[in-house]
mmCIF file of C-alpha atoms in Angstrom:
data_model
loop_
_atom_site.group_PDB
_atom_site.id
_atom_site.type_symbol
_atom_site.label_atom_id
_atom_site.label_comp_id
_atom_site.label_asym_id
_atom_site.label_seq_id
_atom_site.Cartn_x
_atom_site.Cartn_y
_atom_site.Cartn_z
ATOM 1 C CA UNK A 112 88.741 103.153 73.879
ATOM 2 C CA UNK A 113 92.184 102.780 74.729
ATOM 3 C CA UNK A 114 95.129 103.081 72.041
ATOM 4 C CA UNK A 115 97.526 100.564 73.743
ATOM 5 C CA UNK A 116 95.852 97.572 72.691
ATOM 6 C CA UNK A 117 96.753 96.413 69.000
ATOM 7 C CA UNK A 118 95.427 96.940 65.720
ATOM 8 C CA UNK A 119 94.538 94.061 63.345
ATOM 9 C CA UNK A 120 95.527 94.025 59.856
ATOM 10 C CA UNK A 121 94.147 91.790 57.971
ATOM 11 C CA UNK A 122 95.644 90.959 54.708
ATOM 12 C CA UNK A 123 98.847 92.429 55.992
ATOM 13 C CA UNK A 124 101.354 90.720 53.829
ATOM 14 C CA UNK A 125 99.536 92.339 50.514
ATOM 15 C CA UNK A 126 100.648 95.807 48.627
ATOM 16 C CA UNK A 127 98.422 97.659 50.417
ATOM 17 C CA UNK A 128 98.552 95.922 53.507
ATOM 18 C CA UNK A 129 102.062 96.497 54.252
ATOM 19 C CA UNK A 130 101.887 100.009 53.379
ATOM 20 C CA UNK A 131 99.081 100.460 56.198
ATOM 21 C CA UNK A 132 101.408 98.002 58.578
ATOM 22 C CA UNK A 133 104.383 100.719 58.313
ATOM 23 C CA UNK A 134 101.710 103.693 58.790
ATOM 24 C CA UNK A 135 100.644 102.076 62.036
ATOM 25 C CA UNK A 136 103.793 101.664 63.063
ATOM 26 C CA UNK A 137 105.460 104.648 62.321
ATOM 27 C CA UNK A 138 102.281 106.470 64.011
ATOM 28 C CA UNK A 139 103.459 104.302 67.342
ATOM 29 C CA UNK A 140 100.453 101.678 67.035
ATOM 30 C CA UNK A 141 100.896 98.382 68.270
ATOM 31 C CA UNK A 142 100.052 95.785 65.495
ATOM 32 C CA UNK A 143 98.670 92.117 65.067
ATOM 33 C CA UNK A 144 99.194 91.321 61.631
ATOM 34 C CA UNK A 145 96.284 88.571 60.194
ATOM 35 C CA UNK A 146 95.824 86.960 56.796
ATOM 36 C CA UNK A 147 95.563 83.345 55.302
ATOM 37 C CA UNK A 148 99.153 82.424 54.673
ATOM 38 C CA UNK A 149 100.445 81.718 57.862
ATOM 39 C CA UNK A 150 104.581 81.416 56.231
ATOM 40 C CA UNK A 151 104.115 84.581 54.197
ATOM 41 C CA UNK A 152 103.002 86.474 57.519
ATOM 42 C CA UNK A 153 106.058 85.192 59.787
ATOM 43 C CA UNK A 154 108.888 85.959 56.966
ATOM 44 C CA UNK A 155 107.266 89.776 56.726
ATOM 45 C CA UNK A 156 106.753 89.996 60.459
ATOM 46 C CA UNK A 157 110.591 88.648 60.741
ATOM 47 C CA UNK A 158 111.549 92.011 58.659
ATOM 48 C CA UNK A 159 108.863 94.564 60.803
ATOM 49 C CA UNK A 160 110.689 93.444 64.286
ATOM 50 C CA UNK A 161 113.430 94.056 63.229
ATOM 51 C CA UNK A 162 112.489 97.651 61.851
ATOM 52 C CA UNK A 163 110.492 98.328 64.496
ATOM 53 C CA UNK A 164 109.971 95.580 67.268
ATOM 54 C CA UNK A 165 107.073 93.174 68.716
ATOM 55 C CA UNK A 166 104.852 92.169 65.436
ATOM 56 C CA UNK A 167 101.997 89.875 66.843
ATOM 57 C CA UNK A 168 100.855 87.160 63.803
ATOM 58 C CA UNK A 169 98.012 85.741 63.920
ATOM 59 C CA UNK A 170 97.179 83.354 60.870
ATOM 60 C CA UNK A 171 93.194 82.874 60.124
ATOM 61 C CA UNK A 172 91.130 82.329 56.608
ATOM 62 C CA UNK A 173 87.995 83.924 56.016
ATOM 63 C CA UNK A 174 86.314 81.163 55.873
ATOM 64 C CA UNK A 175 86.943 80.387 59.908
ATOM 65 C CA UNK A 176 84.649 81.788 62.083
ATOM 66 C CA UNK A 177 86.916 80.484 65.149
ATOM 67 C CA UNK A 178 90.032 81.263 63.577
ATOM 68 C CA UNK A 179 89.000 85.224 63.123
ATOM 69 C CA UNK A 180 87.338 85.474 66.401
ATOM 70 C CA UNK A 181 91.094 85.023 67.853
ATOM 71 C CA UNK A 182 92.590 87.096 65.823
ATOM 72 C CA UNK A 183 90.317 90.040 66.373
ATOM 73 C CA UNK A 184 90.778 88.773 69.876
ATOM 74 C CA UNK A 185 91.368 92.068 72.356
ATOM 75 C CA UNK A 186 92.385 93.984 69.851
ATOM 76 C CA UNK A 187 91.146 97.886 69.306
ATOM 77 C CA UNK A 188 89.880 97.646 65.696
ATOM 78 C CA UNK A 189 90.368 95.599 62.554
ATOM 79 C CA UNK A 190 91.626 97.252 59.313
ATOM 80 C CA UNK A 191 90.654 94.457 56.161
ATOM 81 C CA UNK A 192 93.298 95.143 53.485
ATOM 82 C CA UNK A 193 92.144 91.486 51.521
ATOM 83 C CA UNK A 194 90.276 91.579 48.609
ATOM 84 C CA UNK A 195 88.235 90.380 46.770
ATOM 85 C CA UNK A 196 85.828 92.186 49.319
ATOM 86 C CA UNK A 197 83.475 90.366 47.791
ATOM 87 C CA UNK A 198 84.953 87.216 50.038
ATOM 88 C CA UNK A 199 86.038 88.862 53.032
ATOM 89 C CA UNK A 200 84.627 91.688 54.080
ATOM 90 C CA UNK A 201 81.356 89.929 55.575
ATOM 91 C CA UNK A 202 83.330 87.328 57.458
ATOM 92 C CA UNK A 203 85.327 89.964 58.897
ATOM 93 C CA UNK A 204 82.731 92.858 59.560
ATOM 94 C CA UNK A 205 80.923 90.125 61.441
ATOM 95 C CA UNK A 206 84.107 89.095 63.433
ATOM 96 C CA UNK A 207 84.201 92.438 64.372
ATOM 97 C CA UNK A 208 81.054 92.715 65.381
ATOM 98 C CA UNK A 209 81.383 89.966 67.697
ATOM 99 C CA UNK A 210 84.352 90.829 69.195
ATOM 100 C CA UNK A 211 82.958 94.299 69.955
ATOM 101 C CA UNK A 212 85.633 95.904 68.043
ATOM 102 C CA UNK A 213 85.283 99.231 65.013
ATOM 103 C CA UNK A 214 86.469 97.527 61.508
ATOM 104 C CA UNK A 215 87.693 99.763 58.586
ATOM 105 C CA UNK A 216 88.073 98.559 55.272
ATOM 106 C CA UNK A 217 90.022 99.827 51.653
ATOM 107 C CA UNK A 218 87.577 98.084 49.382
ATOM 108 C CA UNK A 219 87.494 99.687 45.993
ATOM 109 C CA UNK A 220 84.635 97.106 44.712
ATOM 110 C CA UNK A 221 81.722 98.869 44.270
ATOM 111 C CA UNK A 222 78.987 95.789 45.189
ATOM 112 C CA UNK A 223 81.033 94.873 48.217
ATOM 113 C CA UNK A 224 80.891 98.174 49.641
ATOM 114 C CA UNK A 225 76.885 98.417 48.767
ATOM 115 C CA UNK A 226 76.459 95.308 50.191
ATOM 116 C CA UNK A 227 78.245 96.446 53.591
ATOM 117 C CA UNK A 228 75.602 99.426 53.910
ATOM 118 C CA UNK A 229 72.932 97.216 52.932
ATOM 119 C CA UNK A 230 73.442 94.115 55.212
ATOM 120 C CA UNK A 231 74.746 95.231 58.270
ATOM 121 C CA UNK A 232 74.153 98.994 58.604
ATOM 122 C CA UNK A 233 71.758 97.453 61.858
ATOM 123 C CA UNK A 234 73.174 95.529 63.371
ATOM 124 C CA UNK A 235 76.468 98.401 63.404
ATOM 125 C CA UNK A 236 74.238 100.737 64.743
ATOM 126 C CA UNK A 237 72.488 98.690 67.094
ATOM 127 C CA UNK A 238 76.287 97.505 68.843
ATOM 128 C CA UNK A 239 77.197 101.019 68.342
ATOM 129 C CA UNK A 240 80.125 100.591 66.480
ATOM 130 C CA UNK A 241 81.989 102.769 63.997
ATOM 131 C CA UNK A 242 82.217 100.413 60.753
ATOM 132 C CA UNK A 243 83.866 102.379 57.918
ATOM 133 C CA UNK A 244 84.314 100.424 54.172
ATOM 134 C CA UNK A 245 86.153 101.807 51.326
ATOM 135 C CA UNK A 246 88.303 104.197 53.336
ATOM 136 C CA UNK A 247 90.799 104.262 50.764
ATOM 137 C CA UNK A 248 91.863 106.399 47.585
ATOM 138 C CA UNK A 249 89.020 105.366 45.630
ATOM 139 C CA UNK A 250 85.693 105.548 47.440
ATOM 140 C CA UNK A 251 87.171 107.180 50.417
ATOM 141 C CA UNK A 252 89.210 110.520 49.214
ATOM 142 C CA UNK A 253 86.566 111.352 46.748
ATOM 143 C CA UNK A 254 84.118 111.001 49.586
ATOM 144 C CA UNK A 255 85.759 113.166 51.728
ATOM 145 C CA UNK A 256 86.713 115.794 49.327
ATOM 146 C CA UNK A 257 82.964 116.221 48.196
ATOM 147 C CA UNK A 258 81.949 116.771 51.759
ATOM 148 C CA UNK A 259 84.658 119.251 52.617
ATOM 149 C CA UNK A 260 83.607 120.940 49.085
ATOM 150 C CA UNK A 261 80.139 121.162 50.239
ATOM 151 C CA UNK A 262 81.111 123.111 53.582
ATOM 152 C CA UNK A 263 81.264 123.178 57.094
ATOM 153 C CA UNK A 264 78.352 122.226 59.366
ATOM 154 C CA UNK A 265 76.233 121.065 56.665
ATOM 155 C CA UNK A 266 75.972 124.443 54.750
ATOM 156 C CA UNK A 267 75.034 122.053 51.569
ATOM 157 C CA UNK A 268 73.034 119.059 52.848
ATOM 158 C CA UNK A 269 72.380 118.499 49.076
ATOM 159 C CA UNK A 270 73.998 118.260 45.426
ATOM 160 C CA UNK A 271 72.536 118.508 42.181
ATOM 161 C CA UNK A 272 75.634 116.347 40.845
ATOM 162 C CA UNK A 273 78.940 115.605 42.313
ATOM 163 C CA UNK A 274 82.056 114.488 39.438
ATOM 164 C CA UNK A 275 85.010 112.832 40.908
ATOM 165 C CA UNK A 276 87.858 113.065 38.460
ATOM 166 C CA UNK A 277 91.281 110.969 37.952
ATOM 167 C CA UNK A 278 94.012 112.033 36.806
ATOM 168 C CA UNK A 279 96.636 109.421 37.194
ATOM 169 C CA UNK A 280 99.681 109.785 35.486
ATOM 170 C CA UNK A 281 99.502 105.763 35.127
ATOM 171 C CA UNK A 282 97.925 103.145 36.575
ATOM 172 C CA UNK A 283 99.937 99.721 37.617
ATOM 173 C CA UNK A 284 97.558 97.441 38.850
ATOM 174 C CA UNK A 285 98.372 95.014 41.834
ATOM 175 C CA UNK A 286 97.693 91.687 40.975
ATOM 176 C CA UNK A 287 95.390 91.938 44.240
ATOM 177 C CA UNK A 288 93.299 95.043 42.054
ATOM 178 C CA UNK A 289 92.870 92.725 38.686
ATOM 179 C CA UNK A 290 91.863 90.195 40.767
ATOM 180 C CA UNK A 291 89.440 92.161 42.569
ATOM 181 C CA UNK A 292 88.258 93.777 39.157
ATOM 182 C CA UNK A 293 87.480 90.130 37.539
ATOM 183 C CA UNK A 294 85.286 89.321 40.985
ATOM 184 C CA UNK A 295 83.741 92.564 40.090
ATOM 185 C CA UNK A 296 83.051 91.989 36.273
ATOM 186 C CA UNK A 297 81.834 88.744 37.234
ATOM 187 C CA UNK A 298 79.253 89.783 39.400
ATOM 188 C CA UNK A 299 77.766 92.848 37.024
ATOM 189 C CA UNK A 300 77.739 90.330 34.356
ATOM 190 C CA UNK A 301 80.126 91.907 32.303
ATOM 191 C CA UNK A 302 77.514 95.129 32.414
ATOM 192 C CA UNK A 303 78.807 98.455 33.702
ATOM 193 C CA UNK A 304 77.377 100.370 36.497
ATOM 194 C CA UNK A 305 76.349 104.477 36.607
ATOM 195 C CA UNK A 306 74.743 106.200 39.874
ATOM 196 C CA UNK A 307 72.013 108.070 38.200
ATOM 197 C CA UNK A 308 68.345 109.244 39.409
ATOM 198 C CA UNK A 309 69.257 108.660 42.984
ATOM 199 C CA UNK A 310 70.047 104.931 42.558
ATOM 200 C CA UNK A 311 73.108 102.387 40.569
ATOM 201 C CA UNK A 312 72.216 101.351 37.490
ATOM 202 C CA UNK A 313 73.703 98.709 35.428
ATOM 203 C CA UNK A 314 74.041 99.001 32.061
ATOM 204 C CA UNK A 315 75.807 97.830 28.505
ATOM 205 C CA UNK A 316 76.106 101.796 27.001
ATOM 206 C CA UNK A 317 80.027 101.732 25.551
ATOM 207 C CA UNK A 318 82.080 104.104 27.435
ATOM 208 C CA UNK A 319 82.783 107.998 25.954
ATOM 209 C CA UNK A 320 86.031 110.174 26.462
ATOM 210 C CA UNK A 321 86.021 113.612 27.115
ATOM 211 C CA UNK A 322 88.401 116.240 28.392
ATOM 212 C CA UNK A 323 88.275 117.113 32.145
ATOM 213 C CA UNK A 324 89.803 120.928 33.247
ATOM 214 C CA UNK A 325 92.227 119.454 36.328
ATOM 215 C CA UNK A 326 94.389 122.002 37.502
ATOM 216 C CA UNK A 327 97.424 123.130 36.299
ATOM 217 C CA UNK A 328 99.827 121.799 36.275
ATOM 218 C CA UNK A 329 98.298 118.532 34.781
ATOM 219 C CA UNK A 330 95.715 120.829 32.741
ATOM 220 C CA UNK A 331 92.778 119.873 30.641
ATOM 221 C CA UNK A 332 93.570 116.164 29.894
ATOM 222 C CA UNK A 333 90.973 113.261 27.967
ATOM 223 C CA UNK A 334 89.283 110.700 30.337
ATOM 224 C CA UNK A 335 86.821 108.095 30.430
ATOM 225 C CA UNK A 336 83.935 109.251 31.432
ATOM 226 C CA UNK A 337 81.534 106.973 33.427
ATOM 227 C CA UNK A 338 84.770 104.968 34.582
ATOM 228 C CA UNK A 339 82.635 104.443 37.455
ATOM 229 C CA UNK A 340 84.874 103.644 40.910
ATOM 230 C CA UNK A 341 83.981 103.182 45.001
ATOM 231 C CA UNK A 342 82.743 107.259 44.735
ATOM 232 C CA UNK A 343 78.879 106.212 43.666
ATOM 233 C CA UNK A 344 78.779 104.389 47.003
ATOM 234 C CA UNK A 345 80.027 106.221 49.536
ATOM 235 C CA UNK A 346 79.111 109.685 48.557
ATOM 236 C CA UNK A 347 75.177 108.734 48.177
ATOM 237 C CA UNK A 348 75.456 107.547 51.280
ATOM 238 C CA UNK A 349 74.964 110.664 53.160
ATOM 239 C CA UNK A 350 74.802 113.632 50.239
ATOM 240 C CA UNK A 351 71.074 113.724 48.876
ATOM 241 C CA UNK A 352 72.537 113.853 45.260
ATOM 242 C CA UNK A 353 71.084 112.225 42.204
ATOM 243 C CA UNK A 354 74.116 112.018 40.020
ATOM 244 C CA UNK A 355 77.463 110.807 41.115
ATOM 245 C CA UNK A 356 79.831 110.781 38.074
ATOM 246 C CA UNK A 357 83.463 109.808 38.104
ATOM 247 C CA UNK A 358 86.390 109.639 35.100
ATOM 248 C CA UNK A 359 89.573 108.628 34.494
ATOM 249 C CA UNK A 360 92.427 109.747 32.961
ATOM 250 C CA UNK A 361 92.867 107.336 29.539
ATOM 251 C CA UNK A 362 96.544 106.700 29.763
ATOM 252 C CA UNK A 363 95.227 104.949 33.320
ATOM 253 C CA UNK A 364 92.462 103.401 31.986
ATOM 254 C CA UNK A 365 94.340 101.626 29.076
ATOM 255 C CA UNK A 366 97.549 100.774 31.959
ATOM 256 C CA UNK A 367 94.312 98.846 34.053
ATOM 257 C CA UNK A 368 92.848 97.233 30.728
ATOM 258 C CA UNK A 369 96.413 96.221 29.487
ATOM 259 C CA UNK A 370 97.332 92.383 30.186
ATOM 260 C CA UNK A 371 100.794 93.077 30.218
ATOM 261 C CA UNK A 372 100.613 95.895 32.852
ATOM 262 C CA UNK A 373 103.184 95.544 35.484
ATOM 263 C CA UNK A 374 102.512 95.722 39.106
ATOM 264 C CA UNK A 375 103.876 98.956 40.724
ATOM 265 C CA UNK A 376 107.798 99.013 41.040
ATOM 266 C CA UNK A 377 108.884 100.824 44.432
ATOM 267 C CA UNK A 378 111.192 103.859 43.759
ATOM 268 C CA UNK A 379 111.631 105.380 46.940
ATOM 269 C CA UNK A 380 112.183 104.377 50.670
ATOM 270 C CA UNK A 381 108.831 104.442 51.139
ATOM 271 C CA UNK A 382 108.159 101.837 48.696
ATOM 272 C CA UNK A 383 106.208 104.139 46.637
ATOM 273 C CA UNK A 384 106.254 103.861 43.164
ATOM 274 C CA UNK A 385 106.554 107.346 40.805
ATOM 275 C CA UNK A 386 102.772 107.249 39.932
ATOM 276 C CA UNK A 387 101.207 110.580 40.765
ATOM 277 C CA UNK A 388 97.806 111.515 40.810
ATOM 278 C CA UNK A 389 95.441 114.610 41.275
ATOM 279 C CA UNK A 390 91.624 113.660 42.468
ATOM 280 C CA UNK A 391 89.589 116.728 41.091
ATOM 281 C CA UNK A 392 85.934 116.874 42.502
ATOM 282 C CA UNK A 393 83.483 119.043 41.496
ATOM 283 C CA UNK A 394 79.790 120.005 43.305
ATOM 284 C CA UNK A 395 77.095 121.807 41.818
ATOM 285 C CA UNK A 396 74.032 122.871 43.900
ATOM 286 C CA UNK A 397 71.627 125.473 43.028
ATOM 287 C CA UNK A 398 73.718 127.051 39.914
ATOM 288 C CA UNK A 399 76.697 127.338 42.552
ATOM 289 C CA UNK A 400 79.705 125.187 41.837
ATOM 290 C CA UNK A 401 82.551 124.157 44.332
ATOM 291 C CA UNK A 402 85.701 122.420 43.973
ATOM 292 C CA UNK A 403 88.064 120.547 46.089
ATOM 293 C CA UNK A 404 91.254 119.196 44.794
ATOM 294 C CA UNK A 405 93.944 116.689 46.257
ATOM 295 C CA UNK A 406 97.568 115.681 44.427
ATOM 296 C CA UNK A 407 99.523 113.250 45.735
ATOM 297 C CA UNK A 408 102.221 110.036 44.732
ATOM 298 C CA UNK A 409 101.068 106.377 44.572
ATOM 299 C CA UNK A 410 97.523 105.274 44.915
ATOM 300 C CA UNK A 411 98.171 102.299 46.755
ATOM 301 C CA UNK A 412 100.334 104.027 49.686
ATOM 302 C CA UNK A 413 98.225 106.858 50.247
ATOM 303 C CA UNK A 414 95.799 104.451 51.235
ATOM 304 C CA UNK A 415 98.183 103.812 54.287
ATOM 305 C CA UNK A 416 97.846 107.333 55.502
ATOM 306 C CA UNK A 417 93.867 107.144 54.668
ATOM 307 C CA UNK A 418 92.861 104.468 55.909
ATOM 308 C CA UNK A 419 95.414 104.377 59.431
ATOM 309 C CA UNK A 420 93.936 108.503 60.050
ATOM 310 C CA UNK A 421 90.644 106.817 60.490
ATOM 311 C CA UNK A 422 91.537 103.984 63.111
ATOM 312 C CA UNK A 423 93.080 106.787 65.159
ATOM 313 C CA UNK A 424 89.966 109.414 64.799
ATOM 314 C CA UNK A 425 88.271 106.394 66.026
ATOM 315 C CA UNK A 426 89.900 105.189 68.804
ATOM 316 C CA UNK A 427 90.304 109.065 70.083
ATOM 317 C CA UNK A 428 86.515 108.838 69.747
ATOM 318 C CA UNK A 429 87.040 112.110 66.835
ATOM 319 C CA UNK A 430 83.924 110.271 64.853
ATOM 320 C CA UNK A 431 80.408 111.932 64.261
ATOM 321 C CA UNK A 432 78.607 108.812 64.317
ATOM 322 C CA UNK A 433 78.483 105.071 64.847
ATOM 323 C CA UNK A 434 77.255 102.101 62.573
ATOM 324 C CA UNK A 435 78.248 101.921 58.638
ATOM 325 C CA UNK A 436 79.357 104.916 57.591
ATOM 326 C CA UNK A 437 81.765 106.823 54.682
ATOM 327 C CA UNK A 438 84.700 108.488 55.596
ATOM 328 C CA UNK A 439 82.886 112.348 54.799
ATOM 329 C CA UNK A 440 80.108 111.121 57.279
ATOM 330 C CA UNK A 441 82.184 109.496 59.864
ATOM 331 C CA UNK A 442 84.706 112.369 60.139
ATOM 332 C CA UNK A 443 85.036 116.125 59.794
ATOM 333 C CA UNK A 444 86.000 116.013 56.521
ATOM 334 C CA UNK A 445 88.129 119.017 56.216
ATOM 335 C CA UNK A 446 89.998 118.623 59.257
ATOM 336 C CA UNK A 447 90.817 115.054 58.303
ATOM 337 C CA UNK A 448 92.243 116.046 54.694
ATOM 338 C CA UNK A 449 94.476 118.615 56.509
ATOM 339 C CA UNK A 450 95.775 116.042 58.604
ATOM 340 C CA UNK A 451 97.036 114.168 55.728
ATOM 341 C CA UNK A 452 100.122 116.605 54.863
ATOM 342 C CA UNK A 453 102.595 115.889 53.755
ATOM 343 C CA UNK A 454 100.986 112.832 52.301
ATOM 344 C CA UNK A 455 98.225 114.770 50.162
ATOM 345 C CA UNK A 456 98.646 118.526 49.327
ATOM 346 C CA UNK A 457 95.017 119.664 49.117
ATOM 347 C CA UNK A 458 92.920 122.999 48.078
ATOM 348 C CA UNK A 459 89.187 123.113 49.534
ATOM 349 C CA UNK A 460 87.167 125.654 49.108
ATOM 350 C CA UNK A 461 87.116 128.919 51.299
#
């Protein structure tokens, strides 16, 4: 699969979206940008020719089969960056399905990305297509860290447990993310959701805090434990494991839960905002425990990095399998983290 034809982005005028625009850019990728608001795309695409020359727009809803079928139109692969997933990701896995094309999503919503595995895991593997959801900070680091964590070559092909652990020094949520949570809450009934004995379970238990041991120098620090993200998806996926349990740091659980939480502010050229993170997984297998650990800035623009990583191990055919599949499945997992510095600093396991 060549690399000179274009990459779509769809969703591209959104936080995250124009964080994964600049990545593809920067990384020399030609790009069709794609999205419902027609105005909003042409103003932002205005501002990315001039940075950086030729921006291709190509307007379409999710809701228009025809409309998405020429926007995914000879391009190389389709990154979604809309949410709710919930809405979009079908119409658009199936546009790319039909166009022939891998698609890559950043959906944190943990039904959407069940559903993806569920409903279209044949017909990805029967067009032989790479189709990779929540390849993202939540759902898709975790995922990958596990994997390295449990070695090379399949040296663990099982887990007794895996814990994913945040610790965000805050957590601004995008009006895109509270949005996406309410589609979420909606759907669950207002019940929570656990992966335990091999399956998700919802529930009504009330949440419990604990401390979590990150490493210094954020140090033991209380989290919610059971604050259940994109992790329980994409890590079951491929690791026989019967408990997938992830936490988050309070002061970032009460920043999501507050009304009156801004959005991100930008600080820096990148446009990142001064929230810093450390994603602290830990795998336990036969009495042995392993730990992988990544620290980085902004949750929403190390998506970029994430997510744009994939579309190129893709299209240089560096994949280890076709149909739906999580990032630690779909890639070599260690390899791929390494790849991400400057953008990540990460310790795996020797």
């Amino acid at each position: 699969m060549s690399t000179a034809a274009a990459v779509v982005v769809y969703g591209a005028s959104g936080h995250t979206g124009r964080f994964v625009v600049a990545e593809l850019r920067r990384r020399g990728l030609a790009v069709i940008v794609s999205g419902r608001d027609a105005a909003r795309l042409e103003a932002l695409a205005a501002e990315w020719r001039h940075a950086w020359g030729e921006v291709t727009v190509r307007a379409a809803g999710v809701d228009d089969a025809e409309a998405l079928d020429r926007a995914l139109a000879g391009a190389a692969a389709v990154v979604n960056c809309a949410g709710p997933f919930a809405l979009t990701a079908g119409p658009l896995v199936e546009a790319a399905l039909r166009a022939g094309i891998p698609y890559v999503d950043v959906a944190a919503e943990i039904e959407a990305n069940a559903a993806m595995f569920a409903d279209y895991a044949e017909a990805a593997r029967k067009a032989e297509l790479p189709v990779v959801p929540a390849m993202a900070f939540y759902g898709g680091l975790g995922d990958l860290l596990a994997t390295a964590a449990m070695g090379e070559a399949g040296e663990w092909s099982a887990a007794d447990e895996v814990h994913v652990a945040y610790g965000l020094s805050g957590w601004h949520p995008t009006p895109g993310t509270r949005v996406a949570g309410e589609v979420s809450h909606q759907r669950r009934a207002g019940r929570r959701v656990r992966f335990a004995d091999g399956e998700l379970q919802y529930h009504d238990d009330k949440p419990s805090e604990q401390d979590w041991p990150f490493p210094e120098p954020l140090g033991r620090r209380a989290v919610v434990a059971g604050f259940t993200m994109a992790d329980v998806v994409t890590v079951p996926s491929h690791v026989a494991v019967p408990e997938v349990v992830t936490y988050m740091t309070v002061e970032a659980a009460r920043d999501l839960a507050g009304e009156d939480t801004p959005a991100p502010v930008s600080v820096d050229a990148l446009g990142r905002s001064d929230q810093t993170f450390v994603v602290d997984v830990l795998v336990r297998a036969g009495g042995v425990e392993r730990r992988a650990t990544a620290r980085g800035r902004d949750i929403y623009a190390i998506t970029a990095p994430l997510v744009v990583e994939a579309v190129q191990r893709i299209l240089d055919g560096r994949t280890r399998t076709t149909g739906v599949a999580s990032a630690g499945a779909m890639f070599d997992a260690a390899d791929f983290l390494r790849a991400l510095d400057p953008y990540l600093s990460v310790q795996l396991p020797r």
